[in-house]
Amino acid sequence: MWKIRRQILDLFFPEFPRCVWCGERYQPYYGLAFCRRCLNRMPLITGPVCLRCNRPLRGERNDLCEQCRLEVLFYEQGMAVAVYDGLMRELLHAAKYHFRPDLARGLGTLLAAWAENEKRLEPVEVIIPIPLHAQKLMTRGYNQAELMAEPLASVLRRPLLTEVLHRVKPTQSQSKLSRQERKANAENAFLVTDCAAVAGKKVLLVDDICTTGYTLSAAARSVLLAGADSVRALTVAVGVLEEEWLR
Ligand SMILES: [Zn+2]
Ligand SMILES: [Zn+2]
């Protein structure tokens, strides 16, 4: 059925773009790089969320999650488009490890579509993607967070600063570490080399995933030390369950 549909679309609408994930031609909407079928499979955040970090909550209403009750993170507001689960897990994994810069940029169109009319982004003056360590950038060939931030920056019409924040500590992969190890791993990982670019500014940090929030928090701390007025953070996905970070 889908194969026939694809052939028909190919025949009659060769000018339609192909979905960056499934390759199906689709009628573009809101500048998104994904077809509706893929979009419908994404675990977009809809239900109750933590007011501070945007993590989905089990309860009935918006509240603070367990982590935000117990810990102080250096960014004042976390935001995310989807839950790190299902198809979103596959997409982010491929964007990072399967050399898919096109997919990384495609995921950025999700951020851009989400950002339009988002009140919490209005005060933002500059956008900074979370950098990779130089060594990792060399082997991966691109910084996925930077590619994801590009469509967002052009929709918000804010400068994208890519040479201001640097990752000075080659961090281990966070995924196999305990919560405390993750925290130590992220500490002092970042350095701002151009303080004038952020001084007095309301900064938005952009990354692919927020699990514990420690990476974003460490980056936010560096940016605040460099004189930024405030820091918010936006990620494509946020870690799903409260239990996950409590482990
Ligand atoms: Zn698709
Ligand atoms: Zn929270």
mmCIF file of N, CA and C in Angstrom, residues 117-186:
data_model
loop_
_atom_site.group_PDB
_atom_site.id
_atom_site.type_symbol
_atom_site.label_atom_id
_atom_site.label_comp_id
_atom_site.label_asym_id
_atom_site.label_seq_id
_atom_site.Cartn_x
_atom_site.Cartn_y
_atom_site.Cartn_z
ATOM 1 N N ASN A 117 6.215 30.500 18.191
ATOM 2 C CA ASN A 117 5.173 30.827 19.178
ATOM 3 C C ASN A 117 5.436 30.264 20.566
ATOM 4 N N GLU A 118 6.643 29.831 20.856
ATOM 5 C CA GLU A 118 6.956 29.352 22.205
ATOM 6 C C GLU A 118 7.395 30.545 23.056
ATOM 7 N N LYS A 119 6.554 30.874 23.998
ATOM 8 C CA LYS A 119 6.786 32.074 24.819
ATOM 9 C C LYS A 119 8.114 32.027 25.574
ATOM 10 N N ARG A 120 8.472 30.834 26.047
ATOM 11 C CA ARG A 120 9.667 30.721 26.880
ATOM 12 C C ARG A 120 10.949 30.994 26.105
ATOM 13 N N LEU A 121 10.835 31.049 24.762
ATOM 14 C CA LEU A 121 12.033 31.330 23.955
ATOM 15 C C LEU A 121 12.137 32.799 23.563
ATOM 16 N N GLU A 122 11.072 33.538 23.807
ATOM 17 C CA GLU A 122 11.074 34.942 23.380
ATOM 18 C C GLU A 122 12.224 35.774 23.941
ATOM 19 N N PRO A 123 12.578 35.606 25.228
ATOM 20 C CA PRO A 123 13.651 36.452 25.762
ATOM 21 C C PRO A 123 15.046 36.098 25.226
ATOM 22 N N VAL A 124 15.185 34.930 24.609
ATOM 23 C CA VAL A 124 16.507 34.448 24.188
ATOM 24 C C VAL A 124 17.176 35.413 23.204
ATOM 25 N N GLU A 125 18.456 35.697 23.452
ATOM 26 C CA GLU A 125 19.200 36.613 22.568
ATOM 27 C C GLU A 125 20.245 35.903 21.702
ATOM 28 N N VAL A 126 20.871 34.891 22.268
ATOM 29 C CA VAL A 126 21.858 34.126 21.475
ATOM 30 C C VAL A 126 21.670 32.629 21.723
ATOM 31 N N ILE A 127 22.039 31.836 20.713
ATOM 32 C CA ILE A 127 21.894 30.374 20.805
ATOM 33 C C ILE A 127 23.277 29.734 20.739
ATOM 34 N N ILE A 128 23.525 28.828 21.671
ATOM 35 C CA ILE A 128 24.821 28.135 21.687
ATOM 36 C C ILE A 128 24.594 26.627 21.707
ATOM 37 N N PRO A 129 25.064 25.917 20.671
ATOM 38 C CA PRO A 129 24.949 24.457 20.716
ATOM 39 C C PRO A 129 26.007 23.880 21.671
ATOM 40 N N ILE A 130 25.662 22.799 22.342
ATOM 41 C CA ILE A 130 26.648 22.141 23.218
ATOM 42 C C ILE A 130 27.758 21.578 22.332
ATOM 43 N N PRO A 131 28.994 21.997 22.575
ATOM 44 C CA PRO A 131 30.079 21.560 21.693
ATOM 45 C C PRO A 131 30.560 20.140 21.988
ATOM 46 N N LEU A 132 31.194 19.550 21.010
ATOM 47 C CA LEU A 132 31.887 18.274 21.207
ATOM 48 C C LEU A 132 33.352 18.596 21.510
ATOM 49 N N HIS A 133 34.042 17.674 22.149
ATOM 50 C CA HIS A 133 35.479 17.830 22.292
ATOM 51 C C HIS A 133 36.113 17.717 20.898
ATOM 52 N N ALA A 134 37.200 18.481 20.669
ATOM 53 C CA ALA A 134 37.821 18.531 19.337
ATOM 54 C C ALA A 134 38.112 17.138 18.770
ATOM 55 N N GLN A 135 38.548 16.252 19.653
ATOM 56 C CA GLN A 135 38.872 14.885 19.215
ATOM 57 C C GLN A 135 37.630 14.163 18.670
ATOM 58 N N LYS A 136 36.548 14.307 19.399
ATOM 59 C CA LYS A 136 35.306 13.637 18.995
ATOM 60 C C LYS A 136 34.762 14.249 17.703
ATOM 61 N N LEU A 137 34.901 15.571 17.600
ATOM 62 C CA LEU A 137 34.440 16.263 16.398
ATOM 63 C C LEU A 137 35.196 15.747 15.167
ATOM 64 N N MET A 138 36.463 15.503 15.339
ATOM 65 C CA MET A 138 37.289 14.971 14.249
ATOM 66 C C MET A 138 36.791 13.608 13.796
ATOM 67 N N THR A 139 36.490 12.725 14.747
ATOM 68 C CA THR A 139 36.081 11.373 14.354
ATOM 69 C C THR A 139 34.641 11.339 13.850
ATOM 70 N N ARG A 140 33.742 12.150 14.458
ATOM 71 C CA ARG A 140 32.339 12.132 14.021
ATOM 72 C C ARG A 140 32.144 12.929 12.742
ATOM 73 N N GLY A 141 32.923 13.984 12.572
ATOM 74 C CA GLY A 141 32.834 14.773 11.340
ATOM 75 C C GLY A 141 31.888 15.956 11.434
ATOM 76 N N TYR A 142 31.050 15.992 12.433
ATOM 77 C CA TYR A 142 30.113 17.108 12.625
ATOM 78 C C TYR A 142 29.618 17.079 14.068
ATOM 79 N N ASN A 143 29.161 18.251 14.512
ATOM 80 C CA ASN A 143 28.539 18.311 15.827
ATOM 81 C C ASN A 143 27.028 18.289 15.631
ATOM 82 N N GLN A 144 26.397 17.194 16.043
ATOM 83 C CA GLN A 144 24.954 17.046 15.798
ATOM 84 C C GLN A 144 24.159 18.179 16.447
ATOM 85 N N ALA A 145 24.602 18.636 17.633
ATOM 86 C CA ALA A 145 23.856 19.702 18.326
ATOM 87 C C ALA A 145 23.879 20.999 17.510
ATOM 88 N N GLU A 146 25.022 21.238 16.871
ATOM 89 C CA GLU A 146 25.132 22.452 16.053
ATOM 90 C C GLU A 146 24.195 22.377 14.843
ATOM 91 N N LEU A 147 24.153 21.222 14.193
ATOM 92 C CA LEU A 147 23.264 21.060 13.028
ATOM 93 C C LEU A 147 21.803 21.166 13.443
ATOM 94 N N MET A 148 21.492 20.651 14.636
ATOM 95 C CA MET A 148 20.108 20.732 15.128
ATOM 96 C C MET A 148 19.727 22.173 15.458
ATOM 97 N N ALA A 149 20.720 22.954 15.885
ATOM 98 C CA ALA A 149 20.439 24.344 16.280
ATOM 99 C C ALA A 149 20.284 25.272 15.077
ATOM 100 N N GLU A 150 20.798 24.873 13.924
ATOM 101 C CA GLU A 150 20.772 25.768 12.744
ATOM 102 C C GLU A 150 19.351 26.161 12.309
ATOM 103 N N PRO A 151 18.453 25.189 12.050
ATOM 104 C CA PRO A 151 17.094 25.590 11.643
ATOM 105 C C PRO A 151 16.391 26.407 12.726
ATOM 106 N N LEU A 152 16.686 26.091 13.988
ATOM 107 C CA LEU A 152 16.087 26.819 15.106
ATOM 108 C C LEU A 152 16.523 28.279 15.091
ATOM 109 N N ALA A 153 17.841 28.486 14.932
ATOM 110 C CA ALA A 153 18.376 29.849 14.931
ATOM 111 C C ALA A 153 17.786 30.663 13.792
ATOM 112 N N SER A 154 17.571 30.017 12.634
ATOM 113 C CA SER A 154 17.053 30.816 11.524
ATOM 114 C C SER A 154 15.573 31.142 11.716
ATOM 115 N N VAL A 155 14.805 30.236 12.356
ATOM 116 C CA VAL A 155 13.402 30.539 12.650
ATOM 117 C C VAL A 155 13.291 31.636 13.720
ATOM 118 N N LEU A 156 14.119 31.542 14.750
ATOM 119 C CA LEU A 156 14.054 32.527 15.834
ATOM 120 C C LEU A 156 14.766 33.835 15.470
ATOM 121 N N ARG A 157 15.535 33.775 14.391
ATOM 122 C CA ARG A 157 16.358 34.916 13.947
ATOM 123 C C ARG A 157 17.262 35.420 15.073
ATOM 124 N N ARG A 158 17.979 34.477 15.667
ATOM 125 C CA ARG A 158 18.965 34.811 16.702
ATOM 126 C C ARG A 158 20.311 34.263 16.250
ATOM 127 N N PRO A 159 21.395 34.947 16.623
ATOM 128 C CA PRO A 159 22.711 34.444 16.215
ATOM 129 C C PRO A 159 23.039 33.081 16.848
ATOM 130 N N LEU A 160 23.648 32.230 16.048
ATOM 131 C CA LEU A 160 24.093 30.920 16.519
ATOM 132 C C LEU A 160 25.594 31.022 16.777
ATOM 133 N N LEU A 161 25.976 30.931 18.044
ATOM 134 C CA LEU A 161 27.390 31.102 18.398
ATOM 135 C C LEU A 161 28.062 29.737 18.533
ATOM 136 N N THR A 162 28.962 29.452 17.600
ATOM 137 C CA THR A 162 29.585 28.121 17.607
ATOM 138 C C THR A 162 31.060 28.154 18.022
ATOM 139 N N GLU A 163 31.598 29.348 18.205
ATOM 140 C CA GLU A 163 33.024 29.440 18.543
ATOM 141 C C GLU A 163 33.244 30.060 19.921
ATOM 142 N N VAL A 164 32.228 29.993 20.752
ATOM 143 C CA VAL A 164 32.289 30.699 22.035
ATOM 144 C C VAL A 164 32.500 29.722 23.190
ATOM 145 N N LEU A 165 31.747 28.635 23.157
ATOM 146 C CA LEU A 165 31.818 27.622 24.207
ATOM 147 C C LEU A 165 32.596 26.419 23.684
ATOM 148 N N HIS A 166 33.534 25.944 24.510
ATOM 149 C CA HIS A 166 34.357 24.806 24.076
ATOM 150 C C HIS A 166 34.323 23.705 25.123
ATOM 151 N N ARG A 167 34.420 22.465 24.623
ATOM 152 C CA ARG A 167 34.502 21.341 25.551
ATOM 153 C C ARG A 167 35.980 21.014 25.712
ATOM 154 N N VAL A 168 36.488 21.257 26.900
ATOM 155 C CA VAL A 168 37.934 21.128 27.100
ATOM 156 C C VAL A 168 38.325 19.797 27.707
ATOM 157 N N LYS A 169 37.331 19.069 28.206
ATOM 158 C CA LYS A 169 37.622 17.772 28.816
ATOM 159 C C LYS A 169 37.001 16.693 27.952
ATOM 160 N N PRO A 170 37.813 15.761 27.437
ATOM 161 C CA PRO A 170 37.205 14.683 26.647
ATOM 162 C C PRO A 170 36.369 13.812 27.567
ATOM 163 N N THR A 171 35.054 13.930 27.467
ATOM 164 C CA THR A 171 34.182 13.195 28.381
ATOM 165 C C THR A 171 33.935 11.787 27.867
ATOM 166 N N GLN A 172 33.815 10.870 28.822
ATOM 167 C CA GLN A 172 33.473 9.492 28.453
ATOM 168 C C GLN A 172 32.008 9.495 28.043
ATOM 169 N N SER A 173 31.611 8.433 27.352
ATOM 170 C CA SER A 173 30.190 8.310 27.017
ATOM 171 C C SER A 173 29.406 8.241 28.327
ATOM 172 N N GLN A 174 28.343 9.044 28.423
ATOM 173 C CA GLN A 174 27.584 9.129 29.670
ATOM 174 C C GLN A 174 26.726 7.895 29.916
ATOM 175 N N SER A 175 26.422 7.172 28.825
ATOM 176 C CA SER A 175 25.356 6.175 28.927
ATOM 177 C C SER A 175 25.638 5.040 29.913
ATOM 178 N N LYS A 176 26.921 4.688 30.139
ATOM 179 C CA LYS A 176 27.173 3.538 31.020
ATOM 180 C C LYS A 176 27.543 3.964 32.446
ATOM 181 N N LEU A 177 27.455 5.274 32.702
ATOM 182 C CA LEU A 177 27.884 5.755 34.007
ATOM 183 C C LEU A 177 26.722 5.898 34.980
ATOM 184 N N SER A 178 27.067 5.825 36.268
ATOM 185 C CA SER A 178 26.033 6.069 37.280
ATOM 186 C C SER A 178 25.764 7.570 37.343
ATOM 187 N N ARG A 179 24.749 7.941 38.101
ATOM 188 C CA ARG A 179 24.366 9.348 38.171
ATOM 189 C C ARG A 179 25.501 10.222 38.715
ATOM 190 N N GLN A 180 26.128 9.740 39.807
ATOM 191 C CA GLN A 180 27.211 10.528 40.403
ATOM 192 C C GLN A 180 28.405 10.619 39.463
ATOM 193 N N GLU A 181 28.692 9.514 38.769
ATOM 194 C CA GLU A 181 29.800 9.515 37.802
ATOM 195 C C GLU A 181 29.527 10.495 36.666
ATOM 196 N N ARG A 182 28.273 10.553 36.251
ATOM 197 C CA ARG A 182 27.896 11.481 35.182
ATOM 198 C C ARG A 182 28.127 12.917 35.612
ATOM 199 N N LYS A 183 27.786 13.171 36.861
ATOM 200 C CA LYS A 183 27.921 14.529 37.378
ATOM 201 C C LYS A 183 29.400 14.930 37.386
ATOM 202 N N ALA A 184 30.254 14.045 37.916
ATOM 203 C CA ALA A 184 31.687 14.324 37.989
ATOM 204 C C ALA A 184 32.270 14.454 36.583
ATOM 205 N N ASN A 185 31.787 13.623 35.690
ATOM 206 C CA ASN A 185 32.243 13.604 34.306
ATOM 207 C C ASN A 185 31.984 14.949 33.599
ATOM 208 N N ALA A 186 30.859 15.550 33.922
ATOM 209 C CA ALA A 186 30.480 16.796 33.243
ATOM 210 C C ALA A 186 31.127 18.031 33.862
#
